Short mmCIF file of C-alpha atoms and ligand atoms in Angstrom, two decimals:
data_model
loop_
_atom_site.label_atom_id
_atom_site.label_comp_id
_atom_site.label_asym_id
_atom_site.label_seq_id
_atom_site.Cartn_x
_atom_site.Cartn_y
_atom_site.Cartn_z
CA MET U 22 242.60 52.69 -124.50
CA ALA U 23 243.59 50.02 -121.98
CA GLY U 24 245.32 50.61 -118.64
CA ASN U 25 242.54 52.00 -116.46
CA SER U 26 242.34 49.02 -114.09
CA PHE U 27 244.71 47.94 -111.35
CA GLY U 28 245.07 44.99 -108.94
CA GLN U 29 244.28 41.28 -109.21
CA ILE U 30 241.74 40.29 -106.52
CA PHE U 31 241.07 43.75 -105.03
CA ARG U 32 240.73 45.32 -108.48
CA VAL U 33 240.04 48.97 -109.24
CA THR U 34 238.97 50.76 -112.40
CA THR U 35 238.87 54.55 -112.48
CA PHE U 36 237.00 56.68 -115.01
CA GLY U 37 236.44 60.33 -115.84
CA GLU U 38 238.09 63.46 -117.19
CA SER U 39 238.93 66.73 -115.44
CA HIS U 40 236.12 68.79 -117.01
CA GLY U 41 233.69 65.96 -117.81
CA ALA U 42 230.58 65.22 -115.74
CA ALA U 43 232.37 63.22 -113.03
CA VAL U 44 235.30 61.08 -112.01
CA GLY U 45 234.85 57.81 -110.17
CA CYS U 46 235.88 54.25 -109.53
CA VAL U 47 234.62 50.71 -109.51
CA VAL U 48 236.18 48.48 -106.84
CA ASP U 49 235.74 44.80 -107.64
CA GLY U 50 236.80 41.98 -105.31
CA CYS U 51 236.33 43.66 -101.94
CA PRO U 52 235.11 40.94 -99.54
CA ALA U 53 231.50 41.08 -98.36
CA GLY U 54 230.67 42.27 -94.85
CA LEU U 55 233.35 44.98 -94.46
CA PRO U 56 231.99 47.97 -92.49
CA LEU U 57 232.11 50.99 -94.85
CA ASP U 58 230.32 54.29 -94.68
CA ILE U 59 230.39 57.30 -96.96
CA ASP U 60 232.11 59.43 -94.27
CA THR U 61 235.23 57.28 -94.59
CA VAL U 62 235.42 58.11 -98.30
CA ARG U 63 234.52 61.77 -97.66
CA ARG U 64 237.28 62.11 -95.06
CA ASP U 65 239.99 60.79 -97.39
CA LEU U 66 238.78 62.99 -100.26
CA ALA U 67 238.88 66.05 -97.98
CA ARG U 68 242.59 65.38 -97.33
CA ARG U 69 243.29 65.52 -101.11
CA LYS U 70 241.48 68.86 -101.50
CA PRO U 71 243.52 72.00 -102.15
CA GLY U 72 244.75 73.63 -98.94
CA GLY U 73 245.67 77.29 -98.37
CA GLY U 74 249.11 78.89 -98.34
CA GLY U 75 249.12 79.56 -102.11
CA VAL U 76 250.66 76.13 -102.82
CA SER U 77 247.56 74.42 -104.24
CA THR U 78 245.15 75.09 -107.08
CA SER U 79 242.28 77.46 -106.31
CA ARG U 80 239.82 75.14 -108.10
CA GLN U 81 237.33 74.47 -105.31
CA GLU U 82 235.58 71.18 -105.95
CA THR U 83 233.01 69.97 -103.45
CA ASP U 84 234.42 66.42 -103.84
CA GLU U 85 231.20 64.91 -102.57
CA PRO U 86 231.30 61.13 -103.14
CA GLU U 87 228.21 59.10 -103.94
CA ILE U 88 228.23 55.32 -103.49
CA LEU U 89 226.12 53.87 -106.30
CA SER U 90 226.43 50.18 -105.53
CA GLY U 91 228.12 47.48 -103.49
CA VAL U 92 227.25 48.80 -100.01
CA PHE U 93 224.11 47.97 -98.02
CA GLU U 94 223.29 48.94 -94.44
CA GLY U 95 226.85 50.20 -93.87
CA ARG U 96 228.61 47.06 -95.05
CA THR U 97 230.07 45.92 -98.36
CA LEU U 98 228.05 43.36 -100.33
CA GLY U 99 231.03 41.79 -102.11
CA THR U 100 229.57 43.12 -105.36
CA PRO U 101 231.29 45.90 -107.37
CA ILE U 102 231.47 49.13 -105.36
CA ALA U 103 230.89 52.09 -107.68
CA ILE U 104 231.70 55.55 -106.34
CA VAL U 105 231.12 58.73 -108.32
CA ILE U 106 232.43 62.25 -107.57
CA ARG U 107 230.77 64.87 -109.75
CA ASN U 108 232.84 67.72 -111.22
CA THR U 109 231.22 70.99 -110.27
CA ALA U 110 233.91 73.69 -110.59
CA GLN U 111 235.09 73.40 -114.21
CA ARG U 112 236.19 76.62 -115.96
CA SER U 113 236.80 75.19 -119.40
CA GLN U 114 237.25 78.58 -121.11
CA ASP U 115 240.65 78.81 -119.36
CA TYR U 116 241.76 75.97 -121.60
CA ASP U 117 240.52 77.26 -124.98
CA LYS U 118 244.03 78.52 -125.76
CA LEU U 119 245.46 75.06 -125.03
CA LYS U 120 243.36 73.35 -127.69
CA ASP U 121 246.12 73.60 -130.26
CA VAL U 122 249.12 74.56 -128.11
CA TYR U 123 251.12 72.11 -126.04
CA ARG U 124 252.20 72.84 -122.47
CA PRO U 125 255.90 72.01 -121.96
CA GLY U 126 256.26 69.25 -119.37
CA HIS U 127 252.61 68.15 -119.58
CA ALA U 128 251.01 65.19 -121.33
CA ASP U 129 249.20 67.28 -124.00
CA MET U 130 251.55 66.70 -126.92
CA VAL U 131 252.27 62.98 -126.49
CA TRP U 132 248.57 62.32 -125.85
CA ASP U 133 247.67 64.08 -129.14
CA PHE U 134 250.39 62.24 -131.07
CA LYS U 135 249.31 58.88 -129.67
CA TYR U 136 245.50 59.09 -129.86
CA GLY U 137 244.91 61.89 -132.37
CA PHE U 138 241.94 63.13 -130.31
CA ARG U 139 241.80 64.35 -126.72
CA ASP U 140 239.78 66.32 -124.18
CA TYR U 141 242.10 69.30 -123.72
CA ARG U 142 239.91 70.93 -121.04
CA GLY U 143 241.84 70.91 -117.78
CA GLY U 144 244.17 68.20 -119.07
CA GLY U 145 241.32 65.72 -119.60
CA ARG U 146 242.21 62.34 -118.17
CA SER U 147 245.89 63.23 -117.68
CA SER U 148 244.77 65.77 -115.05
CA ALA U 149 245.30 65.02 -111.37
CA ARG U 150 241.52 65.36 -111.03
CA GLU U 151 241.53 61.62 -111.82
CA THR U 152 243.36 60.98 -108.55
CA ALA U 153 240.16 61.80 -106.62
CA ALA U 154 238.82 58.47 -107.95
CA ARG U 155 241.94 56.68 -106.68
CA VAL U 156 241.49 58.23 -103.25
CA ALA U 157 237.86 57.05 -103.14
CA ALA U 158 238.96 53.50 -104.05
CA GLY U 159 241.84 53.79 -101.60
CA ALA U 160 239.39 54.65 -98.81
CA VAL U 161 237.76 51.23 -99.31
CA ALA U 162 241.18 49.54 -99.24
CA ARG U 163 242.12 51.50 -96.09
CA ALA U 164 238.94 50.38 -94.36
CA PHE U 165 239.88 46.78 -95.18
CA LEU U 166 243.46 47.30 -93.95
CA ALA U 167 242.30 49.01 -90.74
CA GLU U 168 240.20 45.92 -89.91
CA ASN U 169 243.44 43.95 -90.30
CA GLY U 170 245.53 46.27 -88.11
CA VAL U 171 247.41 47.98 -90.96
CA SER U 172 247.72 51.78 -91.27
CA VAL U 173 249.23 53.85 -94.08
CA CYS U 174 250.49 57.41 -93.66
CA ALA U 175 252.24 59.81 -96.08
CA TRP U 176 253.48 63.39 -95.82
CA SER U 177 255.71 65.90 -97.65
CA GLN U 178 259.29 65.14 -96.65
CA SER U 179 260.71 68.04 -98.66
CA ILE U 180 259.42 70.87 -100.85
CA ALA U 181 261.53 73.08 -103.11
CA GLY U 182 264.68 71.47 -101.69
CA ILE U 183 263.77 72.34 -98.07
CA GLU U 184 263.86 69.12 -96.00
CA ALA U 185 261.67 68.26 -93.00
CA PRO U 186 263.19 66.31 -90.09
CA SER U 187 263.16 62.55 -90.63
CA SER U 188 260.48 60.45 -88.91
CA SER U 189 263.01 59.26 -86.30
CA ASP U 190 263.90 62.87 -85.35
CA ASN U 191 262.49 64.62 -82.25
CA ASP U 192 261.28 67.57 -84.34
CA PHE U 193 259.13 65.29 -86.50
CA ASP U 194 255.43 65.93 -85.76
CA ILE U 195 252.90 64.03 -87.85
CA GLN U 196 249.97 65.99 -86.34
CA GLU U 197 251.56 69.17 -87.70
CA ALA U 198 251.52 67.64 -91.22
CA GLU U 199 247.72 67.48 -91.00
CA VAL U 200 247.35 71.20 -90.19
CA ASN U 201 249.80 73.17 -92.35
CA SER U 202 249.20 73.78 -96.08
CA PHE U 203 252.31 71.87 -97.14
CA ARG U 204 251.63 68.62 -95.25
CA ILE U 205 255.08 69.05 -93.72
CA PRO U 206 255.62 67.31 -90.34
CA CYS U 207 257.40 70.27 -88.70
CA LYS U 208 256.10 73.82 -88.14
CA ARG U 209 259.53 75.47 -88.44
CA THR U 210 260.19 73.78 -91.81
CA ALA U 211 256.65 74.62 -93.00
CA ASP U 212 257.26 78.32 -92.23
CA MET U 213 260.49 78.28 -94.23
CA ILE U 214 258.70 76.61 -97.15
CA ALA U 215 255.91 79.22 -97.02
CA GLY U 216 258.48 81.96 -97.74
CA LYS U 217 260.01 80.00 -100.60
CA ILE U 218 256.62 79.19 -102.16
CA GLU U 219 255.63 82.86 -102.06
CA GLU U 220 258.87 83.75 -103.85
CA LEU U 221 258.18 81.10 -106.52
CA ARG U 222 254.55 82.16 -106.91
CA LYS U 223 255.57 85.79 -107.54
CA ALA U 224 258.05 84.60 -110.18
CA GLY U 225 255.31 82.49 -111.86
CA GLU U 226 257.27 79.35 -110.99
CA SER U 227 256.51 75.96 -109.43
CA ALA U 228 258.35 73.53 -107.15
CA GLY U 229 258.98 69.82 -106.77
CA GLY U 230 259.30 67.77 -103.62
CA VAL U 231 259.45 64.37 -101.98
CA VAL U 232 256.57 62.46 -100.37
CA GLU U 233 257.42 59.83 -97.76
CA CYS U 234 255.02 56.99 -97.03
CA GLN U 235 255.06 54.45 -94.20
CA ALA U 236 252.78 51.46 -93.54
CA ARG U 237 252.64 49.93 -90.06
CA GLY U 238 251.21 46.68 -88.82
CA LEU U 239 251.98 44.78 -92.02
CA PRO U 240 252.30 41.05 -91.69
CA ALA U 241 255.48 39.46 -93.03
CA GLY U 242 254.90 37.65 -96.31
CA LEU U 243 253.21 40.16 -98.64
CA GLY U 244 254.48 40.17 -102.22
CA ASP U 245 254.81 37.49 -104.90
CA PRO U 246 258.21 37.02 -106.54
CA VAL U 247 259.17 37.40 -109.24
CA PHE U 248 257.11 40.02 -111.09
CA ASP U 249 254.68 40.88 -108.30
CA LYS U 250 257.20 41.70 -105.60
CA LEU U 251 255.85 44.13 -103.01
CA ASP U 252 258.31 46.88 -103.97
CA ALA U 253 257.73 46.25 -107.69
CA LEU U 254 253.95 46.61 -107.33
CA LEU U 255 254.26 49.70 -105.15
CA SER U 256 256.66 51.27 -107.65
CA ARG U 257 254.17 50.62 -110.43
CA ALA U 258 251.33 52.03 -108.35
CA VAL U 259 253.19 55.19 -107.35
CA MET U 260 254.84 55.77 -110.73
CA SER U 261 251.36 55.70 -112.27
CA LEU U 262 250.74 59.10 -110.66
CA GLY U 263 251.46 62.22 -112.71
CA ALA U 264 254.70 64.09 -111.94
CA VAL U 265 256.45 61.19 -110.13
CA LYS U 266 260.04 60.89 -111.33
CA GLY U 267 261.50 58.43 -108.83
CA ILE U 268 260.87 56.10 -105.91
CA GLU U 269 263.20 54.63 -103.29
CA PHE U 270 262.68 52.12 -100.49
CA GLY U 271 264.37 52.30 -97.08
CA ALA U 272 267.91 53.63 -97.48
CA GLY U 273 267.17 53.86 -101.22
CA PHE U 274 269.80 55.60 -103.32
CA ALA U 275 271.96 56.15 -100.23
CA ALA U 276 272.44 52.35 -100.04
CA ALA U 277 274.55 52.58 -103.17
CA SER U 278 277.37 54.22 -101.21
CA MET U 279 277.12 52.02 -98.06
CA LYS U 280 279.23 49.00 -97.16
CA GLY U 281 277.46 45.65 -96.90
CA SER U 282 277.93 45.60 -93.13
CA GLU U 283 276.24 49.03 -92.90
CA SER U 284 273.40 48.22 -95.25
CA ASN U 285 272.40 44.81 -93.81
CA ASP U 286 269.61 45.00 -91.20
CA ARG U 287 270.65 42.51 -88.51
CA PRO U 288 267.79 40.23 -87.41
CA LEU U 289 267.55 40.40 -83.59
CA ALA U 290 264.82 38.00 -82.55
CA PHE U 291 261.68 36.18 -83.64
CA GLU U 292 258.58 37.63 -82.04
CA ASN U 293 255.55 35.60 -80.92
CA ASN U 294 253.37 36.82 -83.79
CA GLY U 295 255.75 35.34 -86.38
CA LYS U 296 257.46 38.67 -86.99
CA ILE U 297 261.18 39.27 -86.96
CA ASN U 298 262.81 42.13 -85.06
CA TYR U 299 265.61 43.95 -86.92
CA ALA U 300 268.38 46.28 -85.69
CA GLY U 301 267.66 48.76 -88.52
CA ASN U 302 265.41 49.25 -91.53
CA ASN U 303 267.59 50.05 -94.52
CA ALA U 304 265.49 47.55 -96.46
CA GLY U 305 262.38 49.69 -95.92
CA GLY U 306 260.38 46.64 -94.82
CA VAL U 307 260.93 44.58 -98.00
CA LEU U 308 263.36 41.70 -98.57
CA GLY U 309 263.32 39.64 -101.76
CA GLY U 310 260.15 41.49 -102.74
CA ILE U 311 258.36 40.18 -99.63
CA SER U 312 257.35 42.26 -96.60
CA ASN U 313 259.64 41.37 -93.69
CA GLY U 314 257.32 42.58 -90.94
CA ALA U 315 259.21 45.85 -90.35
CA CYS U 316 257.64 49.22 -91.14
CA LEU U 317 257.25 49.72 -94.90
CA VAL U 318 259.11 52.92 -95.85
CA PHE U 319 259.42 54.53 -99.26
CA ARG U 320 259.80 57.98 -100.76
CA ALA U 321 258.57 59.32 -104.11
CA ALA U 322 260.11 62.29 -105.92
CA PHE U 323 257.66 64.67 -107.63
CA LYS U 324 258.82 67.09 -110.32
CA PRO U 325 257.71 70.76 -110.29
CA VAL U 326 254.17 71.32 -111.62
CA PRO U 327 254.49 71.78 -115.39
CA SER U 328 251.71 74.42 -115.77
CA ILE U 329 253.53 77.55 -114.63
CA ALA U 330 252.33 81.14 -114.83
CA ARG U 331 255.45 82.63 -116.44
CA LYS U 332 255.72 82.86 -120.22
CA GLN U 333 257.21 79.82 -121.97
CA ARG U 334 258.08 78.92 -125.54
CA SER U 335 256.43 75.87 -127.03
CA LEU U 336 254.96 74.40 -130.23
CA ASP U 337 251.43 74.37 -131.59
CA ARG U 338 249.69 71.51 -133.37
CA ALA U 339 251.15 72.57 -136.71
CA GLY U 340 254.68 72.57 -135.28
CA ARG U 341 254.94 76.38 -135.22
CA GLU U 342 256.87 77.97 -132.36
CA VAL U 343 254.57 79.92 -130.03
CA GLU U 344 254.82 81.95 -126.84
CA LEU U 345 252.53 80.50 -124.20
CA GLU U 346 251.02 81.98 -121.05
CA ILE U 347 249.00 79.41 -119.10
CA ALA U 348 245.73 80.48 -117.50
CA GLY U 349 243.78 78.15 -115.23
CA ARG U 350 244.16 77.15 -111.61
CA HIS U 351 247.23 75.07 -110.89
CA ASP U 352 249.09 73.67 -107.92
CA ILE U 353 252.52 75.22 -107.31
CA CYS U 354 253.77 72.03 -105.68
CA VAL U 355 251.83 68.76 -105.86
CA CYS U 356 253.22 67.14 -102.68
CA PRO U 357 250.57 68.27 -100.14
CA ARG U 358 247.78 66.88 -102.34
CA ALA U 359 249.80 63.94 -103.67
CA ALA U 360 250.47 62.47 -100.20
CA PRO U 361 246.86 61.21 -99.70
CA VAL U 362 246.97 59.80 -103.24
CA VAL U 363 250.21 57.96 -102.46
CA GLU U 364 248.49 56.57 -99.35
CA ALA U 365 245.55 55.43 -101.51
CA MET U 366 247.77 53.68 -104.07
CA THR U 367 249.74 52.01 -101.28
CA ALA U 368 246.54 50.83 -99.60
CA LEU U 369 245.27 49.38 -102.89
CA VAL U 370 248.47 47.37 -103.38
CA LEU U 371 248.49 46.14 -99.77
CA ALA U 372 244.80 45.17 -99.74
CA ASP U 373 245.26 43.18 -102.94
CA LEU U 374 248.35 41.40 -101.58
CA MET U 375 246.65 40.64 -98.25
CA LEU U 376 243.91 38.81 -100.19
CA ARG U 377 246.39 37.09 -102.52
CA ARG U 378 248.42 35.93 -99.52
CA ARG U 379 245.56 33.62 -98.50
CA ALA U 380 246.50 31.40 -101.45
CA ASP U 381 250.20 31.21 -100.56
CA ARG U 382 250.40 27.89 -98.77
CA TYR U 383 248.44 24.65 -98.95
CA ASP U 384 248.83 24.09 -95.21
CA THR U 385 247.13 27.39 -94.34
CA ILE U 386 244.27 27.31 -96.86
C1 FMN G 407 248.11 65.60 -106.85
C2 FMN G 407 248.62 66.14 -108.15
C3 FMN G 407 248.30 67.43 -108.53
C4 FMN G 407 248.76 67.96 -109.74
N1 FMN G 407 248.41 69.24 -110.08
C5 FMN G 407 248.81 69.74 -111.28
C6 FMN G 407 248.42 71.06 -111.70
O1 FMN G 407 247.70 71.78 -110.99
N2 FMN G 407 248.86 71.50 -112.90
C7 FMN G 407 249.66 70.74 -113.71
O2 FMN G 407 250.03 71.18 -114.78
N3 FMN G 407 250.07 69.51 -113.34
C8 FMN G 407 249.66 68.99 -112.15
N4 FMN G 407 250.05 67.72 -111.79
C9 FMN G 407 251.04 67.02 -112.60
C10 FMN G 407 250.52 66.51 -113.93
O3 FMN G 407 249.39 65.70 -113.75
C11 FMN G 407 251.62 65.71 -114.65
O4 FMN G 407 252.84 66.39 -114.59
C12 FMN G 407 251.24 65.50 -116.11
O5 FMN G 407 250.14 64.62 -116.19
C13 FMN G 407 252.40 64.93 -116.95
O6 FMN G 407 252.77 63.66 -116.47
P1 FMN G 407 254.27 63.35 -115.99
O7 FMN G 407 254.71 64.55 -115.20
O8 FMN G 407 254.11 62.12 -115.13
O9 FMN G 407 255.12 63.11 -117.19
C14 FMN G 407 249.59 67.17 -110.59
C15 FMN G 407 249.92 65.85 -110.21
C16 FMN G 407 249.44 65.33 -109.00
C17 FMN G 407 249.80 63.92 -108.62
#
């Protein structure tokens, strides 16, 4: 099975299944000498852990990362960085019933049809447990970006149709997103969502939502037309996460109903650092697939979690209709835990493009 590696120079491979011994990653191509300590990785993994508020799975993993190679005396060696996160809280018996029955909306059935053999425990490799490995790899990329003045931040912009204020609004509070269970940047909105989530939980239902991500401090010039445009690579990175059904940059789908004069971001002035100042950011920081020096802004739409508690009708392996009641510990909405994973995938794309950019021009090599 191919498709477990990502990136060209800063290249990541993830491995592991939900109820196997461990998940982990190998990061190849990270330059030597970058300061990196285990606490950086630990901190990012802690942000992906289930929070309270009944919105996240009750599976309590320790998520303790172990760096096996590539780091010496607190700095990267330039050799492959292998990080392993052992699985410690599997409850595989919850999945015995799912051995021969397919969950509607999950990957079980197509996986079985394609490969003919799968680890059904906890969703195997199609489980979001795999995203812990991406976050560990992303922590390395974020350390590299931080050294280069670039920061990446994501939060839940809406959950179950309830919208948080936009990042330009006075009510927007990014500190709040780090303390409530929904990763929503507004206490009032988070309280409203808490009520809605409780209602859905009682009904055995789940919810979707939107994660917004912004990257600041990006140099202009990231992204390689035509197939490796910045927005194309980010779309690929984010769409590779389970449950993502859409992505939009800047004004996104709303741009489709604007006039040209409304949609165009007027350039105002060249700054000393080679950046360009714009009157707006409908482009979301990308023009022609190349970063334009403005803040990178995109949003990803996540569907409701497919494993719901209420009874559903489905098919078994033999094609017989069955009634299914799903046991196991599942998120009700993925957004609070998906936001750090979106940050990780964004950081991986940006770190790779920052390194690739060095080869852009003969006169700067
Ligand atoms: C952070 C995160 C957490 C998730 N948690 C669950 C979960 O607890 N239960 C579940 O059935 N699906 C969960 N999913 C979604 C499934 O992984 C996904 O829907 C499934 O693999 C099918 O893929 P698709 O929705 O992209 O078609 C989660 C996804 C993410 C990104």
